[in-house]
XYZ file of C-alpha atoms in Angstrom:
382
model
C -34.682 -59.225 -41.091
C -35.337 -58.945 -37.374
C -32.622 -61.341 -36.371
C -28.960 -60.627 -36.962
C -27.522 -63.188 -39.307
C -23.906 -62.203 -39.170
C -21.603 -63.158 -36.275
C -18.102 -61.999 -35.443
C -15.263 -64.225 -36.566
C -12.356 -65.203 -34.372
C -9.440 -62.794 -34.429
C -5.733 -63.614 -34.540
C -4.526 -65.008 -31.232
C -1.217 -65.233 -29.399
C -0.274 -67.587 -26.590
C 1.989 -66.625 -23.707
C 5.347 -68.326 -23.889
C 6.673 -69.603 -20.601
C 10.038 -67.900 -20.898
C 8.787 -64.370 -21.583
C 7.238 -62.117 -18.959
C 6.194 -59.184 -21.166
C 5.282 -58.154 -24.685
C 7.233 -56.050 -27.145
C 5.482 -54.699 -30.226
C 7.666 -53.144 -32.910
C 6.025 -51.456 -35.853
C 7.146 -49.969 -39.149
C 4.494 -48.195 -41.205
C 6.239 -46.699 -44.211
C 8.088 -43.507 -43.359
C 5.298 -41.839 -41.416
C 6.241 -39.236 -38.837
C 4.544 -36.453 -36.851
C 1.672 -35.911 -36.353
C 0.998 -39.653 -36.908
C 0.580 -41.564 -33.662
C 0.018 -45.237 -32.825
C -2.322 -46.432 -30.063
C -2.589 -49.750 -28.227
C -5.969 -50.335 -26.588
C -6.162 -53.257 -24.142
C -9.333 -54.546 -22.484
C -8.587 -55.937 -19.028
C -11.153 -56.870 -16.366
C -13.822 -54.921 -18.236
C -11.701 -51.758 -18.309
C -9.786 -50.192 -21.174
C -6.117 -49.264 -20.982
C -4.774 -46.968 -23.704
C -1.092 -46.589 -24.581
C 0.295 -44.369 -27.326
C 3.542 -43.902 -29.244
C 4.686 -41.355 -31.823
C 5.951 -42.561 -35.188
C 9.487 -41.544 -36.117
C 10.325 -42.326 -39.714
C 7.532 -44.927 -39.612
C 8.797 -46.668 -36.462
C 6.860 -47.128 -33.211
C 6.958 -49.566 -30.311
C 5.039 -50.687 -27.237
C 6.233 -52.599 -24.169
C 4.306 -54.037 -21.276
C 2.848 -57.240 -19.891
C -0.509 -58.970 -19.639
C -1.562 -61.753 -17.240
C -2.893 -63.799 -20.160
C -3.635 -63.321 -23.869
C -6.472 -60.833 -24.210
C -8.287 -58.547 -26.584
C -6.339 -55.569 -27.870
C -6.473 -53.195 -30.808
C -3.639 -51.434 -32.607
C -4.694 -48.122 -34.127
C -2.966 -45.481 -36.161
C -4.006 -41.849 -36.305
C -2.491 -40.224 -39.364
C -3.115 -36.553 -38.553
C -4.130 -34.106 -35.816
C -7.871 -34.484 -36.408
C -10.022 -34.737 -33.318
C -13.464 -36.181 -32.715
C -16.139 -33.550 -33.277
C -19.945 -33.829 -33.254
C -21.243 -34.955 -36.605
C -17.836 -36.013 -37.898
C -16.411 -39.500 -37.997
C -12.704 -40.055 -37.613
C -11.386 -42.694 -39.976
C -9.998 -45.583 -37.934
C -6.914 -47.390 -39.213
C -6.586 -50.395 -36.962
C -5.951 -54.086 -36.404
C -7.599 -56.283 -33.731
C -5.279 -58.771 -32.026
C -5.129 -61.014 -29.000
C -2.133 -59.724 -27.125
C 0.205 -62.103 -25.334
C 3.629 -61.697 -23.702
C 5.764 -62.133 -26.795
C 7.672 -60.226 -29.446
C 5.420 -59.033 -32.258
C 6.391 -57.216 -35.433
C 3.969 -55.110 -37.454
C 5.029 -54.044 -40.953
C 3.002 -52.021 -43.410
C 3.425 -49.670 -46.343
C 1.029 -46.945 -45.222
C -1.549 -48.561 -42.940
C -1.867 -50.764 -39.865
C -5.089 -52.231 -41.224
C -3.250 -53.756 -44.193
C 0.006 -54.472 -42.351
C 1.461 -57.937 -41.779
C 1.939 -59.350 -38.292
C 4.749 -61.707 -37.261
C 5.845 -63.215 -33.994
C 2.501 -64.507 -32.782
C 2.956 -68.186 -31.979
C -0.592 -68.970 -33.016
C -0.755 -66.914 -36.202
C -0.717 -69.940 -38.493
C -3.236 -71.755 -36.322
C -5.451 -68.668 -36.185
C -5.436 -68.513 -39.956
C -6.368 -72.173 -40.189
C -9.292 -71.660 -37.788
C -10.359 -68.601 -39.766
C -10.160 -70.654 -42.957
C -12.286 -73.344 -41.312
C -15.028 -70.894 -40.360
C -14.907 -68.512 -43.326
C -16.949 -70.646 -45.771
C -19.630 -71.247 -43.123
C -19.911 -67.548 -42.302
C -20.110 -66.942 -46.043
C -23.358 -68.901 -46.034
C -24.792 -66.442 -43.514
C -23.595 -63.524 -45.613
C -25.270 -65.029 -48.661
C -28.490 -65.495 -46.706
C -28.352 -61.895 -45.541
C -27.760 -60.727 -49.106
C -30.673 -62.842 -50.319
C -32.953 -61.015 -47.913
C -31.531 -57.609 -48.885
C -32.193 -58.295 -52.568
C -35.872 -59.099 -52.039
C -38.625 -56.606 -52.907
C -40.207 -54.876 -49.931
C -43.361 -56.977 -50.142
C -41.292 -60.161 -49.836
C -39.454 -58.760 -46.827
C -42.809 -58.300 -45.102
C -43.847 -61.874 -45.852
C -43.773 -63.508 -42.423
C -43.686 -67.008 -43.896
C -40.614 -66.152 -45.960
C -38.869 -64.455 -43.023
C -39.480 -67.451 -40.744
C -38.162 -69.794 -43.428
C -35.054 -67.619 -43.763
C -34.546 -67.583 -39.999
C -34.800 -71.375 -39.857
C -32.155 -71.646 -42.568
C -29.984 -69.262 -40.554
C -30.361 -71.438 -37.448
C -29.079 -74.447 -39.400
C -25.988 -72.483 -40.456
C -25.457 -71.145 -36.929
C -25.558 -74.732 -35.658
C -22.921 -75.625 -38.248
C -20.708 -72.801 -36.951
C -21.247 -73.936 -33.367
C -20.380 -77.544 -34.213
C -17.233 -76.455 -36.067
C -16.005 -74.444 -33.071
C -16.777 -77.164 -30.532
C -15.170 -79.741 -32.822
C -12.019 -77.631 -32.863
C -12.007 -77.393 -29.065
C -12.299 -81.144 -28.665
C -9.477 -81.797 -31.124
C -7.166 -79.115 -29.683
C -7.507 -79.106 -25.859
C -4.053 -77.568 -25.385
C -4.566 -74.612 -27.740
C -5.393 -71.106 -26.570
C -7.541 -70.818 -29.685
C -9.779 -73.464 -28.116
C -10.558 -71.065 -25.263
C -11.340 -68.366 -27.823
C -13.570 -70.723 -29.798
C -15.404 -71.958 -26.698
C -15.938 -68.442 -25.369
C -17.445 -67.363 -28.690
C -20.144 -70.054 -28.354
C -21.392 -68.780 -24.986
C -24.314 -66.859 -26.434
C -27.353 -65.865 -24.324
C -29.191 -68.967 -23.159
C -26.250 -71.327 -23.676
C -26.253 -74.743 -22.008
C -23.849 -74.144 -19.118
C -23.914 -77.756 -17.942
C -22.831 -79.043 -21.350
C -20.324 -76.215 -21.881
C -18.744 -76.943 -18.506
C -18.067 -80.510 -19.626
C -16.347 -79.228 -22.769
C -14.460 -76.557 -20.798
C -13.041 -79.256 -18.498
C -11.514 -81.054 -21.495
C -9.210 -78.070 -22.017
C -5.826 -78.516 -20.357
C -5.480 -77.267 -16.750
C -2.698 -74.863 -17.765
C -5.034 -73.046 -20.122
C -7.961 -73.113 -17.698
C -5.702 -71.539 -15.055
C -4.713 -68.674 -17.352
C -6.331 -65.265 -16.880
C -8.636 -65.692 -19.857
C -9.251 -69.348 -19.007
C -10.495 -68.356 -15.556
C -12.759 -65.712 -17.110
C -14.350 -68.300 -19.391
C -14.742 -70.732 -16.483
C -16.350 -68.060 -14.301
C -18.729 -67.105 -17.085
C -19.879 -70.716 -17.404
C -20.127 -71.271 -13.648
C -22.104 -68.049 -13.162
C -24.673 -68.943 -15.787
C -24.881 -72.519 -14.548
C -26.093 -71.364 -11.119
C -29.443 -70.281 -12.535
C -29.797 -72.649 -15.468
C -32.931 -74.701 -15.817
C -32.402 -78.173 -14.386
C -29.932 -77.201 -11.640
C -30.754 -77.109 -7.938
C -31.852 -73.668 -6.772
C -29.565 -71.972 -4.257
C -31.134 -71.617 -0.850
C -31.347 -68.222 0.814
C -32.976 -66.671 3.858
C -34.314 -63.122 4.187
C -36.660 -61.314 6.592
C -40.289 -60.723 5.711
C -42.049 -57.404 6.297
C -42.316 -58.243 10.024
C -38.679 -59.225 10.369
C -39.266 -62.983 10.492
C -36.663 -64.991 8.562
C -37.984 -67.007 5.623
C -35.972 -69.601 3.705
C -36.494 -70.683 0.143
C -36.045 -74.251 1.366
C -39.203 -73.772 3.476
C -41.090 -74.273 0.210
C -39.546 -77.654 -0.575
C -42.274 -80.044 -1.752
C -44.181 -77.351 -3.666
C -43.841 -75.425 -6.893
C -42.712 -71.916 -5.965
C -42.116 -68.879 -8.135
C -39.317 -66.709 -6.721
C -40.231 -63.236 -7.951
C -37.673 -60.402 -7.795
C -39.350 -56.992 -7.914
C -39.481 -53.551 -6.241
C -42.115 -50.963 -5.430
C -40.388 -48.403 -7.693
C -40.223 -50.778 -10.685
C -43.023 -49.848 -13.115
C -42.728 -53.049 -15.238
C -42.901 -55.084 -12.014
C -46.044 -53.296 -10.905
C -47.616 -53.855 -14.322
C -46.808 -57.566 -14.070
C -48.238 -57.963 -10.551
C -51.880 -58.393 -11.708
C -50.767 -61.390 -13.777
C -49.124 -62.922 -10.711
C -52.244 -62.299 -8.641
C -54.420 -63.975 -11.262
C -52.244 -67.096 -11.477
C -51.779 -67.314 -7.713
C -55.495 -67.091 -7.010
C -56.171 -69.777 -9.598
C -53.565 -72.299 -8.440
C -52.754 -71.654 -4.758
C -55.321 -74.249 -3.715
C -53.361 -76.800 -5.729
C -50.162 -76.021 -3.836
C -48.651 -73.295 -6.024
C -46.685 -70.640 -4.101
C -44.955 -67.363 -4.847
C -42.099 -65.880 -2.813
C -41.595 -62.198 -3.504
C -38.082 -60.775 -3.059
C -37.926 -56.987 -2.873
C -35.081 -54.886 -4.208
C -36.289 -51.873 -2.253
C -33.974 -50.021 0.112
C -34.482 -49.568 3.856
C -35.548 -45.951 3.329
C -38.347 -47.187 1.062
C -39.755 -49.897 3.333
C -43.022 -48.025 3.747
C -43.392 -47.767 -0.034
C -42.680 -51.498 -0.346
C -45.382 -52.371 2.207
C -47.834 -49.965 0.538
C -47.151 -51.515 -2.884
C -47.843 -54.981 -1.468
C -51.223 -53.768 -0.214
C -52.091 -51.698 -3.289
C -51.286 -54.569 -5.680
C -53.057 -57.128 -3.449
C -50.023 -59.398 -3.163
C -51.156 -61.987 -0.626
C -48.134 -64.274 -0.773
C -45.018 -64.035 1.403
C -42.726 -61.072 0.764
C -39.088 -60.843 1.886
C -36.178 -58.478 1.410
C -32.963 -57.420 3.092
C -33.727 -53.804 2.059
C -30.346 -53.299 0.374
C -31.716 -52.375 -3.050
C -29.655 -53.754 -5.922
C -27.250 -55.173 -3.335
C -29.881 -57.685 -2.237
C -27.998 -60.882 -1.336
C -30.499 -63.253 -2.968
C -30.510 -61.177 -6.165
C -26.720 -61.431 -6.242
C -26.916 -65.218 -5.804
C -29.309 -65.463 -8.729
C -27.406 -63.010 -10.944
C -30.405 -60.704 -11.186
C -29.403 -57.770 -13.396
C -32.876 -56.461 -14.227
C -36.373 -56.725 -12.782
C -38.982 -58.090 -12.948
C -37.185 -61.441 -12.896
C -38.434 -64.781 -11.650
C -37.455 -68.422 -11.271
C -39.891 -71.319 -11.090
C -38.654 -74.046 -8.748
C -40.145 -77.536 -8.576
C -40.913 -79.576 -5.422
C -37.449 -81.196 -5.513
C -35.793 -77.754 -5.430
C -34.684 -77.557 -9.077
C -35.130 -74.573 -11.378
C -37.545 -75.597 -14.138
C -38.132 -72.232 -15.836
C -37.325 -68.538 -15.543
C -38.450 -65.167 -16.859
C -42.080 -66.258 -17.007
C -44.447 -63.352 -17.533
C -48.087 -62.871 -18.460
C -49.489 -65.638 -20.679
C -46.215 -67.573 -20.525
C -46.471 -67.897 -16.730
C -50.130 -68.870 -16.865
C -49.465 -71.467 -19.579
C -46.555 -73.005 -17.649
C -48.426 -73.306 -14.362
C -51.499 -74.671 -16.169
C -49.323 -77.272 -17.894
C -47.803 -78.335 -14.570
C -51.065 -78.813 -12.709
C -52.938 -80.320 -15.630
C -50.209 -82.935 -15.962
C -50.298 -83.606 -12.194
C -54.050 -84.253 -12.343
C -53.725 -86.854 -15.097
């Protein structure tokens, strides 16, 4: 199937206790000794921190502190093997959410099958896992159903679409279960974990912000809580239905142009660059739509991600591609201030803004752009 049916489940979580300022992990894995070594991998602010400890008669320990519960992985390397091309190293590990508390890991010969104690939310984590497990099982069954089909059936578009629709129903059930948990447990760190796991591409930031604000202030002010809040706030800035952020940048002649200058009209803010091949391929589509609807009040505002050294190339591209609408740019490349405001991570990228200044659509290309603009002006003429 083209869509991925399976989703990651929540992992065991631990909440920071007020009285403790650091974590202590004590492990006992049988009687293992050299060359066995334990590793603690922590992901903090997008970076990985790796700590290691040798096993002496099966015993190892880690000490440290984290600003808030966060993703971590305990791993055990049983021998001196090293990563080599074409060879996979067997990973013996356990994912955890590490908090500042005392944790005990006990296993016979493996971390993967070891038991964990000391996490204040272990029981709650298991209950959440139990809540979600039967729903995820439905997705697994659906995936298996597809796998078991003959090749001809797998190529049957009608069957695949029907399977995808069934998957969407199950995914909605998973979403509702997680959000239901958040609403019932606003003071649980697991609620932050559950909410964060629902923030898939295209999520409704306005609605998720409302749910996020039901979580207790103490949790929202935690390191991870702030990360979740920032993620929601960032996406909300460019979500359809919100007011577009104003900006001002110089045009090719140095004259300042504001987005708000276009208030009262539909305007497509188009982020592009002269060096961007996909942008240049898309430009004929923009020209076609602009020529067809400019007399009705449709506008385009081009925002260049070219650098100052490439200004001549930018101006040449405007002429070569016959772009007759206003073009602006601060000539700072990927550091363009407007691109930063609109969280532009790739180009071409565009935002369609209505006469009241609200974003009504984004990422419109080719036929999709033409259809949207046609819909707007056909409806206006009725």
